CSV table of N, CA and C in Angstrom, one decimal:
chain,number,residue,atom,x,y,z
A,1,UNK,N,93.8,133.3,107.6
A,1,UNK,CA,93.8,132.4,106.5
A,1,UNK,C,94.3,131.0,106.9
A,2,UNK,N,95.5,130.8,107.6
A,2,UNK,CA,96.0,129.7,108.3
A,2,UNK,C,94.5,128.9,108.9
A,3,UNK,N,93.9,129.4,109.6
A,3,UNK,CA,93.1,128.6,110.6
A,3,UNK,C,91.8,127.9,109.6
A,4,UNK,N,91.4,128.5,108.4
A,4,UNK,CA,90.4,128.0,107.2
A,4,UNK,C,91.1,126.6,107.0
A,5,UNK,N,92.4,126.9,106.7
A,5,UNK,CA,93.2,125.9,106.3
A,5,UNK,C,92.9,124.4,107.0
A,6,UNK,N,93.6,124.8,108.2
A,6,UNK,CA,93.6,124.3,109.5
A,6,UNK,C,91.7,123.3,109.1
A,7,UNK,N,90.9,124.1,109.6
A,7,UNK,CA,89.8,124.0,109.9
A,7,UNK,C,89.2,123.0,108.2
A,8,UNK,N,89.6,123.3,107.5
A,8,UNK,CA,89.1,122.3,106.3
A,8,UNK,C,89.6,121.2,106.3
A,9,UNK,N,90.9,120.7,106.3
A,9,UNK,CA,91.6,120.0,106.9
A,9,UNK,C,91.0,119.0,108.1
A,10,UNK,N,90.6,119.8,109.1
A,10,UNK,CA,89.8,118.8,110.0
A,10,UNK,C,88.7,118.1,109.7
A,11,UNK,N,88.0,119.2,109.0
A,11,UNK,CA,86.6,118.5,108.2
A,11,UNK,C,86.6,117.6,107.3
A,12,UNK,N,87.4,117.8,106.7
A,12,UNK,CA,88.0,116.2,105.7
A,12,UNK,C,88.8,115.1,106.6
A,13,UNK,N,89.3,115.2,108.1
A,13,UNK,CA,89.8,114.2,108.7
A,13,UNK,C,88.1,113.2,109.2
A,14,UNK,N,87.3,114.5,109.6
A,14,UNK,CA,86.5,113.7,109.9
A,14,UNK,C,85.5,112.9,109.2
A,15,UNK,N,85.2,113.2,108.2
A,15,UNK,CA,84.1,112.7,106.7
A,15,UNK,C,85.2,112.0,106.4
A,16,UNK,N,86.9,111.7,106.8
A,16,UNK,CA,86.9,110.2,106.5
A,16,UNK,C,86.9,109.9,107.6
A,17,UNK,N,86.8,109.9,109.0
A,17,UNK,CA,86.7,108.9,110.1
A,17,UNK,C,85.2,108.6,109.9
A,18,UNK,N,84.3,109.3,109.4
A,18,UNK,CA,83.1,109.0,109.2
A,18,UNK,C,82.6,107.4,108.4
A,19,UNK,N,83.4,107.7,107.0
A,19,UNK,CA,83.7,107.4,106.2
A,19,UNK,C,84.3,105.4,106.2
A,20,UNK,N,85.0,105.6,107.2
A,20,UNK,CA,85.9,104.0,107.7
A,20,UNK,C,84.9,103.5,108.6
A,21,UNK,N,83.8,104.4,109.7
A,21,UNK,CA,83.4,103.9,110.2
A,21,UNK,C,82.2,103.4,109.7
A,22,UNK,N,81.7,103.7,108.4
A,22,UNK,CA,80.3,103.3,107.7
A,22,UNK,C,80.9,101.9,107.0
A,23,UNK,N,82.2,101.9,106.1
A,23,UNK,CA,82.6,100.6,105.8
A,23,UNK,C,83.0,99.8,106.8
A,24,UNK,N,83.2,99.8,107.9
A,24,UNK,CA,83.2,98.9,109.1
A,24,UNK,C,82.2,98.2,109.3
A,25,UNK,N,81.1,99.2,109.2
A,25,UNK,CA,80.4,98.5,110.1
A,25,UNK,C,79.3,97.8,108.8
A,26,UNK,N,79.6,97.8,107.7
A,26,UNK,CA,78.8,96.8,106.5
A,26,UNK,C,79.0,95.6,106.9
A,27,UNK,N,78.2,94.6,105.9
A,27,UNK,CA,78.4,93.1,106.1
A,27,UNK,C,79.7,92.6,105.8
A,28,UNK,N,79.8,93.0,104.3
A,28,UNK,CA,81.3,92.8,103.7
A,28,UNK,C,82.2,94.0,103.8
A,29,UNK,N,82.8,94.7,104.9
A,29,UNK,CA,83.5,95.6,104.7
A,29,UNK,C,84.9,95.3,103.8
A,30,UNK,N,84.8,95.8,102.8
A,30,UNK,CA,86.1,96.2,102.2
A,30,UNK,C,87.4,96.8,102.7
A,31,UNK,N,88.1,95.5,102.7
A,31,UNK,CA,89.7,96.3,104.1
A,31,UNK,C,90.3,96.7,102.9
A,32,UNK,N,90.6,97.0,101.9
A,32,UNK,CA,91.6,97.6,100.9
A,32,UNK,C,91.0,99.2,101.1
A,33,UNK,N,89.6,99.9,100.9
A,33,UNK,CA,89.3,100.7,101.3
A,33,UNK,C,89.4,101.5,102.4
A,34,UNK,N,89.3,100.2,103.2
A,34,UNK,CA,89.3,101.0,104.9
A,34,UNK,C,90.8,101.4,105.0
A,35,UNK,N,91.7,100.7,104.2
A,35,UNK,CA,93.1,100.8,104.4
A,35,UNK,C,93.4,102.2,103.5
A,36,UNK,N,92.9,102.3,102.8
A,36,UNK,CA,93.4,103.5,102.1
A,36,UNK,C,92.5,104.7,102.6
A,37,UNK,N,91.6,104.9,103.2
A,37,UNK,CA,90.5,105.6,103.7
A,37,UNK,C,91.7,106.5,105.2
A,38,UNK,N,92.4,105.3,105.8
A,38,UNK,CA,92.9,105.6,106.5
A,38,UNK,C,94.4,105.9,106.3
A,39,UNK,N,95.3,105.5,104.9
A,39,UNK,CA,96.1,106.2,105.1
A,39,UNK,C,96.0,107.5,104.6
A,40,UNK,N,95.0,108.7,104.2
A,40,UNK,CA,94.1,109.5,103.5
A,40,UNK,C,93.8,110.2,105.0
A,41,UNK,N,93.7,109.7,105.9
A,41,UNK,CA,93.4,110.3,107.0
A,41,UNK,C,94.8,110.6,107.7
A,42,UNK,N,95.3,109.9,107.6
A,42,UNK,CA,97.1,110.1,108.7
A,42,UNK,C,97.7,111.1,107.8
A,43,UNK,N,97.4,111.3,106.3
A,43,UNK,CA,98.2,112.2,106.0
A,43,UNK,C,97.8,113.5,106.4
A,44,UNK,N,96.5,113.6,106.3
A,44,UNK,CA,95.9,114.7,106.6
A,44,UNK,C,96.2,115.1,108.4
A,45,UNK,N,96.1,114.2,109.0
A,45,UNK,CA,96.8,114.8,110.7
A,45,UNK,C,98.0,114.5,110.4
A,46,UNK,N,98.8,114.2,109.8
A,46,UNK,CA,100.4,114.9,110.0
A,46,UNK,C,100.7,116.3,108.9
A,47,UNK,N,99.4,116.8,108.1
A,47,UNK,CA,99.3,117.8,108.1
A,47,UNK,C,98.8,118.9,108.8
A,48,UNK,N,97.7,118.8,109.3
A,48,UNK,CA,97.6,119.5,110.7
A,48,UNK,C,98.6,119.6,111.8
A,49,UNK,N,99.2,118.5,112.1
A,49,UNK,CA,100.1,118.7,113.0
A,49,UNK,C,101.3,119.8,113.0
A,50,UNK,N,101.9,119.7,111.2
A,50,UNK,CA,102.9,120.6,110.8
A,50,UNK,C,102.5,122.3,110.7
A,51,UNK,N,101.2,122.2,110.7
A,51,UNK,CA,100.7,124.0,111.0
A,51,UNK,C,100.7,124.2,112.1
């Protein structure tokens, strides 16, 4: 059950690394997004890290 966890967790790290990298690379990237896109992402790997 741990490793679903684990493993969902990843998949939502990635669909947002996905995610920051599609508003990057727009004309007008939105940095208030990208900023919160990513702190959305660090919480999620310092949740992975703690399992």
């Amino acid at each position: 059950m741990e490793s679903t966890h684990i493993s969902a967790l990843n998949t939502k790290h990635a669909g947002l690394e996905r995610q920051i990298h599609e508003e990057m690379t727009r004309p007008a990237p939105d940095a208030a997004k990208i900023q919160a896109l990513k702190r959305k992402k660090l919480r999620i790997k310092e949740e992975i890290a703690l399992n």
